Short mmCIF file of C-alpha atoms and ligand atoms in Angstrom, two decimals:
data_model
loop_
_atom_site.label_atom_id
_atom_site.label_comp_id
_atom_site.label_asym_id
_atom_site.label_seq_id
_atom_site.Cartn_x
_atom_site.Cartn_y
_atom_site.Cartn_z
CA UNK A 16 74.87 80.79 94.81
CA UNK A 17 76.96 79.55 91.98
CA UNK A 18 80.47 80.52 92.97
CA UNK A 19 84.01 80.14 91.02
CA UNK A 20 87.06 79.83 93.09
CA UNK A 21 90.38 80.65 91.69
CA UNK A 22 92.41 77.89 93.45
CA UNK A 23 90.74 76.16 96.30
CA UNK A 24 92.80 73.10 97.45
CA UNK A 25 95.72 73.85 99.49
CA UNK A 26 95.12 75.35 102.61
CA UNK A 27 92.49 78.83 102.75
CA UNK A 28 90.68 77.87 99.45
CA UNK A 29 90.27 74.22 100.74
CA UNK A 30 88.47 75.60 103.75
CA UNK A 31 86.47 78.09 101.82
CA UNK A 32 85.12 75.25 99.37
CA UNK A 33 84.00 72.96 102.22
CA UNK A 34 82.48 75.61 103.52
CA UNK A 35 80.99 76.74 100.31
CA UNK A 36 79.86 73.16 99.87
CA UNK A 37 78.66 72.78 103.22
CA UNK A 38 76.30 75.81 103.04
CA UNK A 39 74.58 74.92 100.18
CA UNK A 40 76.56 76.84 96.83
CA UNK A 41 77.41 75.52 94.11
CA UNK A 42 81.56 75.63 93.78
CA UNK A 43 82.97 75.33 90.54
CA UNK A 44 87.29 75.06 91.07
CA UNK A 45 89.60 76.78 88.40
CA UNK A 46 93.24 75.35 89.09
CA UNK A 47 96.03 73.37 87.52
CA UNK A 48 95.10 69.93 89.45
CA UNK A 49 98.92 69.83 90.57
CA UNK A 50 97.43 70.18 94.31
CA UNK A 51 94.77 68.12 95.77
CA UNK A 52 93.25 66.86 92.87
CA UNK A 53 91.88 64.05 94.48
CA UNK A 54 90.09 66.53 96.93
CA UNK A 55 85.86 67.53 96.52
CA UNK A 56 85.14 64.61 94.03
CA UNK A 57 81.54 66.03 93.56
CA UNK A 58 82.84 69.56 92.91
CA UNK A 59 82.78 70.76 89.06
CA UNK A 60 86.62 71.19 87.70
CA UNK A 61 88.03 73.29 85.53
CA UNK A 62 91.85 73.21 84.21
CA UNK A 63 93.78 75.82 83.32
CA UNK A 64 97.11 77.85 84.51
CA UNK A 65 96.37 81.41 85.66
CA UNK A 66 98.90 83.15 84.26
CA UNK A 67 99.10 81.80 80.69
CA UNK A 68 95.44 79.64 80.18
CA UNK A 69 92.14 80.83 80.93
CA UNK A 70 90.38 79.87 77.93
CA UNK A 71 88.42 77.04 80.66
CA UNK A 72 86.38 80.45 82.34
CA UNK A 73 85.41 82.26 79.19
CA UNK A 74 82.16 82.36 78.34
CA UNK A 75 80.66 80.95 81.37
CA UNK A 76 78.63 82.80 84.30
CA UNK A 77 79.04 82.53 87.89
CA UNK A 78 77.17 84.94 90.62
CA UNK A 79 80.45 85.57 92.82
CA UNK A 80 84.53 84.31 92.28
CA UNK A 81 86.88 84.06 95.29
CA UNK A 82 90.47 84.36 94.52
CA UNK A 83 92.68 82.56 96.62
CA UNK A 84 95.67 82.61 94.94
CA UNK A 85 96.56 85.89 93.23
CA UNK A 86 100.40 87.62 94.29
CA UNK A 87 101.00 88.83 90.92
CA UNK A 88 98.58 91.79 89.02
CA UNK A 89 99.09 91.68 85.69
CA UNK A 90 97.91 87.72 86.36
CA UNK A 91 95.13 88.81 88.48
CA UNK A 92 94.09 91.61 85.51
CA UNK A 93 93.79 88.80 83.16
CA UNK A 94 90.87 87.08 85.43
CA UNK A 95 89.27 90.37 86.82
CA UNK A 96 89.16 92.08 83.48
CA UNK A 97 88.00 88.69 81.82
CA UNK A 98 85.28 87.44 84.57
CA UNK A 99 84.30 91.24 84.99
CA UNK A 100 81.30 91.00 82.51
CA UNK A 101 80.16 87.58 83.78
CA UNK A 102 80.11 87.47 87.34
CA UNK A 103 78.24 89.96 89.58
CA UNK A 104 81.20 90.05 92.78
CA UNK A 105 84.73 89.49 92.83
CA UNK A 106 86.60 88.23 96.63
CA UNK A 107 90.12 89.08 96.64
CA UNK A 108 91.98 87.47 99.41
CA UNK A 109 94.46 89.64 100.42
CA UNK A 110 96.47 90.33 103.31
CA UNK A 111 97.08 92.58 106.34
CA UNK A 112 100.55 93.37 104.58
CA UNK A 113 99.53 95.10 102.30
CA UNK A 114 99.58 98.36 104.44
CA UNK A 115 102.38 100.34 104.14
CA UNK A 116 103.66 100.49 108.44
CA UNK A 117 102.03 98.79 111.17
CA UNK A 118 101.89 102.17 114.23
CA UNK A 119 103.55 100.42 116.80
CA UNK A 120 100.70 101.30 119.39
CA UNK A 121 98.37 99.24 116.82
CA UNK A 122 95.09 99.67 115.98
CA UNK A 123 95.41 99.84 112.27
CA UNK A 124 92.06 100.28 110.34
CA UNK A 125 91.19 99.67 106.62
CA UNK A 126 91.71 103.85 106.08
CA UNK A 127 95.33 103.15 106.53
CA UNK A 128 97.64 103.34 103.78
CA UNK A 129 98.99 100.48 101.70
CA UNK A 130 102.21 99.61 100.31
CA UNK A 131 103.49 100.38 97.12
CA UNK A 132 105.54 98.44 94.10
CA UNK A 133 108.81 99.99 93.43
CA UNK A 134 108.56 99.20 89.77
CA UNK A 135 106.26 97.04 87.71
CA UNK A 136 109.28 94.43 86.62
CA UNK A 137 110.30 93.83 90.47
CA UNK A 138 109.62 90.06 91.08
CA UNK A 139 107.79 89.08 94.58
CA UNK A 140 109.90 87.97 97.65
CA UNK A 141 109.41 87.99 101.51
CA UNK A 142 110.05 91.60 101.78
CA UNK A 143 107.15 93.21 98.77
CA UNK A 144 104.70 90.38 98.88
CA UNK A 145 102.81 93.43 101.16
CA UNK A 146 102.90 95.53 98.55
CA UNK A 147 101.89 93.39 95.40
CA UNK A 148 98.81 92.34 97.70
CA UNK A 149 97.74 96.12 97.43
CA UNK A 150 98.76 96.03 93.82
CA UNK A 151 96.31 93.15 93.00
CA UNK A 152 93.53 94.93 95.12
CA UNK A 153 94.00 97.98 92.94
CA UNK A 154 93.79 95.41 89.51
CA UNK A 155 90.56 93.81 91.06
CA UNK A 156 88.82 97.39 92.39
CA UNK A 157 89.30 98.67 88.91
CA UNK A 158 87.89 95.89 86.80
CA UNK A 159 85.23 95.33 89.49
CA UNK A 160 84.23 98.83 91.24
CA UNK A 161 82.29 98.79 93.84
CA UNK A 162 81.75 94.83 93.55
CA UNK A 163 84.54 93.60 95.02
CA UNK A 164 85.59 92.36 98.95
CA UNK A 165 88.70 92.43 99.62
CA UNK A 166 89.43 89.76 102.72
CA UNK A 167 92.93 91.66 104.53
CA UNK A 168 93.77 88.41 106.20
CA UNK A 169 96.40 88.20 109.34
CA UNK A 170 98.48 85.11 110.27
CA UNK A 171 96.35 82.29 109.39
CA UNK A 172 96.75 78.78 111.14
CA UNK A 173 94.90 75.54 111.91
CA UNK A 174 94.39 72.33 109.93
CA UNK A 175 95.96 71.36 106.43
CA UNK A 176 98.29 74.80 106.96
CA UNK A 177 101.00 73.71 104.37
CA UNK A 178 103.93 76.35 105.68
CA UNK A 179 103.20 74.25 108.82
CA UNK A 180 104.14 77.74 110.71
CA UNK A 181 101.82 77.60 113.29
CA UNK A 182 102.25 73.58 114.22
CA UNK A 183 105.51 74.05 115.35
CA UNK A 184 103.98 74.85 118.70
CA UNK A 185 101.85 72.74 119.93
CA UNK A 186 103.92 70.54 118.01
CA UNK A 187 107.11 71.63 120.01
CA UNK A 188 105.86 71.24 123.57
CA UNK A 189 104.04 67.69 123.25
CA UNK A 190 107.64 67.01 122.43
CA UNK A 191 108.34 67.80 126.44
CA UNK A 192 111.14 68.76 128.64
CA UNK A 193 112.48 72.44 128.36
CA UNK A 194 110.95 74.36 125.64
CA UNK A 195 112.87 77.60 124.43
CA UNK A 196 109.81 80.59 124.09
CA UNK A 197 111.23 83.54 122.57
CA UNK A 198 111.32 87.14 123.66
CA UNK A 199 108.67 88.97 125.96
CA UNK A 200 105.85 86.83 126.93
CA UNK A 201 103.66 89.88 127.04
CA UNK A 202 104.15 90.25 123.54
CA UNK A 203 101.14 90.63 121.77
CA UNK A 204 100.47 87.76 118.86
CA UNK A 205 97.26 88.19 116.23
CA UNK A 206 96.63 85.08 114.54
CA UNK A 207 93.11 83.65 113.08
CA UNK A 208 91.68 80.12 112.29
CA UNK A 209 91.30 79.13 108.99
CA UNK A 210 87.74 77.85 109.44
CA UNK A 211 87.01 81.58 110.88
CA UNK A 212 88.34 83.53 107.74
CA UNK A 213 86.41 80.61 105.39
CA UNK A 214 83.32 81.45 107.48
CA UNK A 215 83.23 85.25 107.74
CA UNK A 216 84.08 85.22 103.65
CA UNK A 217 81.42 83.50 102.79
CA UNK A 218 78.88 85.27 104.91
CA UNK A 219 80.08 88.40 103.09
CA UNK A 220 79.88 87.34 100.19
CA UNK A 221 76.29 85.80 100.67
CA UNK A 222 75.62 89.77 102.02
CA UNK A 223 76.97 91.23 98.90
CA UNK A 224 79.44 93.14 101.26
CA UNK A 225 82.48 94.96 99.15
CA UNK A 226 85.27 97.11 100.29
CA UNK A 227 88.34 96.17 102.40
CA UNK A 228 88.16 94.42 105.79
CA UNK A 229 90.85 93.64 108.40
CA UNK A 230 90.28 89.78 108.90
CA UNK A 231 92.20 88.43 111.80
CA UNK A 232 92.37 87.83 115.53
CA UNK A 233 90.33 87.98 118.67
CA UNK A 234 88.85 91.26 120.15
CA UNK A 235 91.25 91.03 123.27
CA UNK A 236 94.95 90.94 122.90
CA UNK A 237 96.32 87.45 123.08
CA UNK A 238 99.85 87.42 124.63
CA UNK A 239 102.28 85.04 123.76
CA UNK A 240 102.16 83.48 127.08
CA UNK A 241 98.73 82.72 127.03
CA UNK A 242 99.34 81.31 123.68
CA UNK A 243 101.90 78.85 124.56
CA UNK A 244 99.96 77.95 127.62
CA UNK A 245 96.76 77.00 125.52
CA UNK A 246 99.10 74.98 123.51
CA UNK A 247 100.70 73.19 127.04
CA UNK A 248 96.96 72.39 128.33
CA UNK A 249 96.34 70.97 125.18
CA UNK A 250 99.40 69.02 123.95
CA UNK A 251 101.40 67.78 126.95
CA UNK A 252 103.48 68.48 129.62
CA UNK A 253 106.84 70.79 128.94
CA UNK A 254 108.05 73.68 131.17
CA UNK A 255 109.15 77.19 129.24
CA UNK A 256 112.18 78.70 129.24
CA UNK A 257 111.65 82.82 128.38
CA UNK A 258 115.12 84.07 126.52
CA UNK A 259 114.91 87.77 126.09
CA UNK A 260 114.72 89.08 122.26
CA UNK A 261 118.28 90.62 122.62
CA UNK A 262 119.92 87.25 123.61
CA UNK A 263 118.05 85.40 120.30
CA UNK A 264 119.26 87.99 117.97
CA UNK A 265 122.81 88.49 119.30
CA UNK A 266 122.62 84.49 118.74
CA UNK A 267 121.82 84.66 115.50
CA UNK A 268 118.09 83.73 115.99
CA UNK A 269 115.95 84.73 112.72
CA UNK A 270 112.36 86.39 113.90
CA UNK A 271 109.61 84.81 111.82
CA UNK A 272 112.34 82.28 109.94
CA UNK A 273 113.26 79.94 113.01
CA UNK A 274 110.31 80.25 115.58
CA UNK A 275 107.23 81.41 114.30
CA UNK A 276 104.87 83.83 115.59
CA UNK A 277 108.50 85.77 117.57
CA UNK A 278 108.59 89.16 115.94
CA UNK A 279 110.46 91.30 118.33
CA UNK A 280 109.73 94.95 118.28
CA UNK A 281 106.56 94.71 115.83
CA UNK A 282 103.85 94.61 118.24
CA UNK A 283 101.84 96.71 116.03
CA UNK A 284 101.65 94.37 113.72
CA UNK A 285 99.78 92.09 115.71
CA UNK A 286 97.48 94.67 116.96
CA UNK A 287 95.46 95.18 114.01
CA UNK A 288 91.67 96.44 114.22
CA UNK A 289 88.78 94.25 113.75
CA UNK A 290 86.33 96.31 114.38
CA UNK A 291 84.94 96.51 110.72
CA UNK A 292 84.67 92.98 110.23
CA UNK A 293 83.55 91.97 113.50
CA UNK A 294 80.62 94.31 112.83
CA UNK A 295 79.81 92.55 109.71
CA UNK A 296 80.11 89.22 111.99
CA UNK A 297 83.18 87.56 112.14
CA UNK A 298 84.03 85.75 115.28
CA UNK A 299 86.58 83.61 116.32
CA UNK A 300 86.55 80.18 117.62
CA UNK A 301 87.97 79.46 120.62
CA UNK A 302 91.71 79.20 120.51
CA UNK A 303 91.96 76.09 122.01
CA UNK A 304 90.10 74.09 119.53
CA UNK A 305 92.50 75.56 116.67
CA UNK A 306 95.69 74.54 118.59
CA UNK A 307 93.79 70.94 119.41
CA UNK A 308 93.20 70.27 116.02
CA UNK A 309 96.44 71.65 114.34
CA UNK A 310 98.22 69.36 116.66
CA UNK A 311 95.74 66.05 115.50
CA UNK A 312 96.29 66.90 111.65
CA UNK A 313 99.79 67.41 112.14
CA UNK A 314 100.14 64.60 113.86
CA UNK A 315 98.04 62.65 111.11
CA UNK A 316 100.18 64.07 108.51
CA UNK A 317 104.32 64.17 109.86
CA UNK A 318 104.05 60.93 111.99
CA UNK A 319 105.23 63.49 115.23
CA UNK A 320 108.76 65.18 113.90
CA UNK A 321 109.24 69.25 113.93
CA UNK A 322 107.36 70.81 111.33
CA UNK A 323 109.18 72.89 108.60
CA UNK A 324 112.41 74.00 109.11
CA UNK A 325 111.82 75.56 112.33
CA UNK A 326 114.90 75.52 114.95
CA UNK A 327 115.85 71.94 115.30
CA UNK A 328 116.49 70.15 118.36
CA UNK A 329 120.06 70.55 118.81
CA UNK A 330 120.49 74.48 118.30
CA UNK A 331 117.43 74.80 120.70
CA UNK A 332 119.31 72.50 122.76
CA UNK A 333 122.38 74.73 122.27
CA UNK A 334 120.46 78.24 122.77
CA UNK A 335 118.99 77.01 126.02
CA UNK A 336 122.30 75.96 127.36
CA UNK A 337 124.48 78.91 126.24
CA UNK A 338 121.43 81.25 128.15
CA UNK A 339 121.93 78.76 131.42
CA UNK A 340 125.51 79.22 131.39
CA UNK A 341 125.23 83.75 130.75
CA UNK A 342 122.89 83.36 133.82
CA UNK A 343 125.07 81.84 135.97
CA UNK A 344 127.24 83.48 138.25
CA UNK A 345 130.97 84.07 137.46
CA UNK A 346 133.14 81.55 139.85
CA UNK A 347 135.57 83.53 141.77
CA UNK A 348 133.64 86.51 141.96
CA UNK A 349 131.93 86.86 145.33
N1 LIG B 29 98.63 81.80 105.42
C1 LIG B 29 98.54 83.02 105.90
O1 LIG B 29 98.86 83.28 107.06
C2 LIG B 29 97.98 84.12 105.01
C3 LIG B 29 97.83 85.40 105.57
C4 LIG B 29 97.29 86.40 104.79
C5 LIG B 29 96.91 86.14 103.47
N2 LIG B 29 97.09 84.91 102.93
C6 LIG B 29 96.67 84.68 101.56
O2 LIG B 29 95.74 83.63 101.55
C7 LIG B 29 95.77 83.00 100.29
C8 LIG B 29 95.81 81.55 100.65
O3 LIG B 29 96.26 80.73 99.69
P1 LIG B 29 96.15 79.15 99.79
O4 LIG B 29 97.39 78.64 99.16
O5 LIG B 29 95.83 78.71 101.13
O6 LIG B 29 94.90 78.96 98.81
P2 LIG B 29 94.33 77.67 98.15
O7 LIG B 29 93.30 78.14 97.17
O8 LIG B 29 93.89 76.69 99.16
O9 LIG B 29 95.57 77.03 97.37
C9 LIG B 29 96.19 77.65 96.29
C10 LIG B 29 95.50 77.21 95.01
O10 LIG B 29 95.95 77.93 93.90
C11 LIG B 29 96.10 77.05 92.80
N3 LIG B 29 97.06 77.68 91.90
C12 LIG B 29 98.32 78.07 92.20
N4 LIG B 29 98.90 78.61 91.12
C13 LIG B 29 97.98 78.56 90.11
C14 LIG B 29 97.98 78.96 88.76
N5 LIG B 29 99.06 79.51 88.18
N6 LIG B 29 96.87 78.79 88.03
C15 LIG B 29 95.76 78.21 88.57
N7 LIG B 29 95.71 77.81 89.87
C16 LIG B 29 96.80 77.97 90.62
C17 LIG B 29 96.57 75.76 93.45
O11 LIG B 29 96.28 74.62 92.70
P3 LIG B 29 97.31 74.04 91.59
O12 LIG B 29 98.69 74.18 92.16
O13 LIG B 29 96.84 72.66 91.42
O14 LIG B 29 97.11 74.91 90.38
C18 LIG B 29 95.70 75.75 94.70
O15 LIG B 29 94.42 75.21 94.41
C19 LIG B 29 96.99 83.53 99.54
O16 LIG B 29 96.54 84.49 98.61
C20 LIG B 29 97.79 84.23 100.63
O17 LIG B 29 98.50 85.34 100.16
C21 LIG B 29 97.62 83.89 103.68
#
């Protein structure tokens, strides 16, 4: 197939070109070349900023475009409504945000209902990037009915990942000694490999499939636990120290802004249902293999220190000794 990818060379969009590449299409990249220009020499470039300068994609035809990198729909009107005559299938990626509430006993479908923009001038942030997802897959849906996927992705990790989120782990406990792991180790986490989300897309897309599809973790719940164990067997030796969610937050801990993956009381939101896209054949590698080979590129890449600005050394240092010392018995009191 000859596809057009709207980005392509960060993180999700570099894995969906290799892929693309790798499985015989023909990839043609529309970005500004401020990001991994140097990357896919043999791949055909076009320049041009999304939101001001298209003129590179007029007039030419493509069989399918996957956009990576659309948060904003009046700028993703301007490539639907443009590319709508000349290309047979548009690929949205989008995000599990984009519903409205997560039910906290899980199992969100695709029937679910999405968020919604308070007003058209309200710029994106943390808190409404949910809802201009759903905004965008309205914009694409109407310019391409019926011929557009839209890939509802979850927390995505493994190699080149440039928030680093994910890393921190394995990342954390090769470090050693007494690692701090946050809240209820039963806690349910949901996250899915990059390599899985480039695969499944492009399967889809080779199928023609359109509509909306929940794109993220494992058939069986993965508990944090298990998580951070996969990440001890793979990166090193360490010993974990559980502090409860109430403790973190009554210490000024920040859920998804100092320790990735801790979201206290939002297990639905890791409990999201697959079913629809595991039908159409997405599968996920084995979890193992994504924390071995986060931990080797993000080794390659930082030289070994904490990723991001995840909790540094010394407050973890500090957190874990203020919970030893509320654990310890009062002296004088028998
Ligand atoms: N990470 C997660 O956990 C997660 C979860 C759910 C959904 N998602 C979604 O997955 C997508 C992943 O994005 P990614 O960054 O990994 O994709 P990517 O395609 O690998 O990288 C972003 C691309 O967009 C290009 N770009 C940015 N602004 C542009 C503009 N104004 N005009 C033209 N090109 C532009 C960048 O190149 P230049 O800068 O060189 O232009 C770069 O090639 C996002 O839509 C995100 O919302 C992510």
């Amino acid at each position: 197939m000859k596809l057009l990818v709207l980005g392509g060379t960060l993180f999700v969009g570099r894995h969906l070109v290799e892929a693309a590449v790798g499985r015989g299409h023909t990839v043609t990249l529309f970005n500004r070349g401020r990001h991994g220009a140097e990357l896919f020499p043999d791949v055909d470039k076009l320049r041009g900023d999304r939101e001001t300068d298209l003129a590179a994609l007029h007039g030419r035809q493509w069989d399918a475009v996957i956009d990576t990198c659309g948060n904003l729909p009046h700028v993703v009107a301007m490539s639907a409504e443009l590319l709508a005559n000349n290309i047979g299938h548009y690929t949205f990626v989008s995000s599990v945000s984009a519903y409205r509430e997560f039910p906290g006993r899980g199992g969100l479908d695709e029937s679910a209902g999405l968020a919604q923009m308070l007003s058209e001038s309200q710029q994106p942030n943390e808190s409404n990037f949910g809802a201009f997802k759903a905004a965008c897959e309205r914009v694409v849906e109407r310019s391409f009915p019926g011929r557009a996927l839209l890939v509802r992705a979850g927390f995505i990790v493994g190699p080149h990942d440039p928030t680093r989120r994910f890393a921190y782990w394995p990342q954390r406990i090769a470090e050693g000694g007494e690692v701090l792991a946050p809240g209820d180790p039963d806690a349910p986490v949901q996250l899915i490999d990059v390599r899985d989300v480039a695969a499944w897309t492009l399967g889809a897309i080779e199928r023609g499939l359109t509509g909306a599809y929940n794109v993220t973790g494992r058939e069986h719940v993965m508990t944090m636990a298990e998580l951070l164990d996969v990440c001890r067997r793979e990166c090193g030796r360490c010993t974990f120290k559980w502090l409860s969610d109430d403790f973190l937050l009554s210490n000024g801990v920040m859920p998804r802004r100092d320790l990735p993956l801790w979201s206290p009381h939002a297990a639905g939101a890791a409990l999201v249902d697959t079913t629809k896209a595991r039908a159409a054949g997405l599968s996920c590698q084995d979890i193992a293999a994504t924390v071995h080979d986060t931990f080797v590129s993000t080794t390659l890449h930082a030289g070994g220190p904490r990723p991001g600005n995840w909790l540094s050394k010394e407050r973890e240092r500090e957190l874990l000794t203020a919970w030893h010392n509320a654990q310890r018995p009062l002296a004088g009191i028998a």
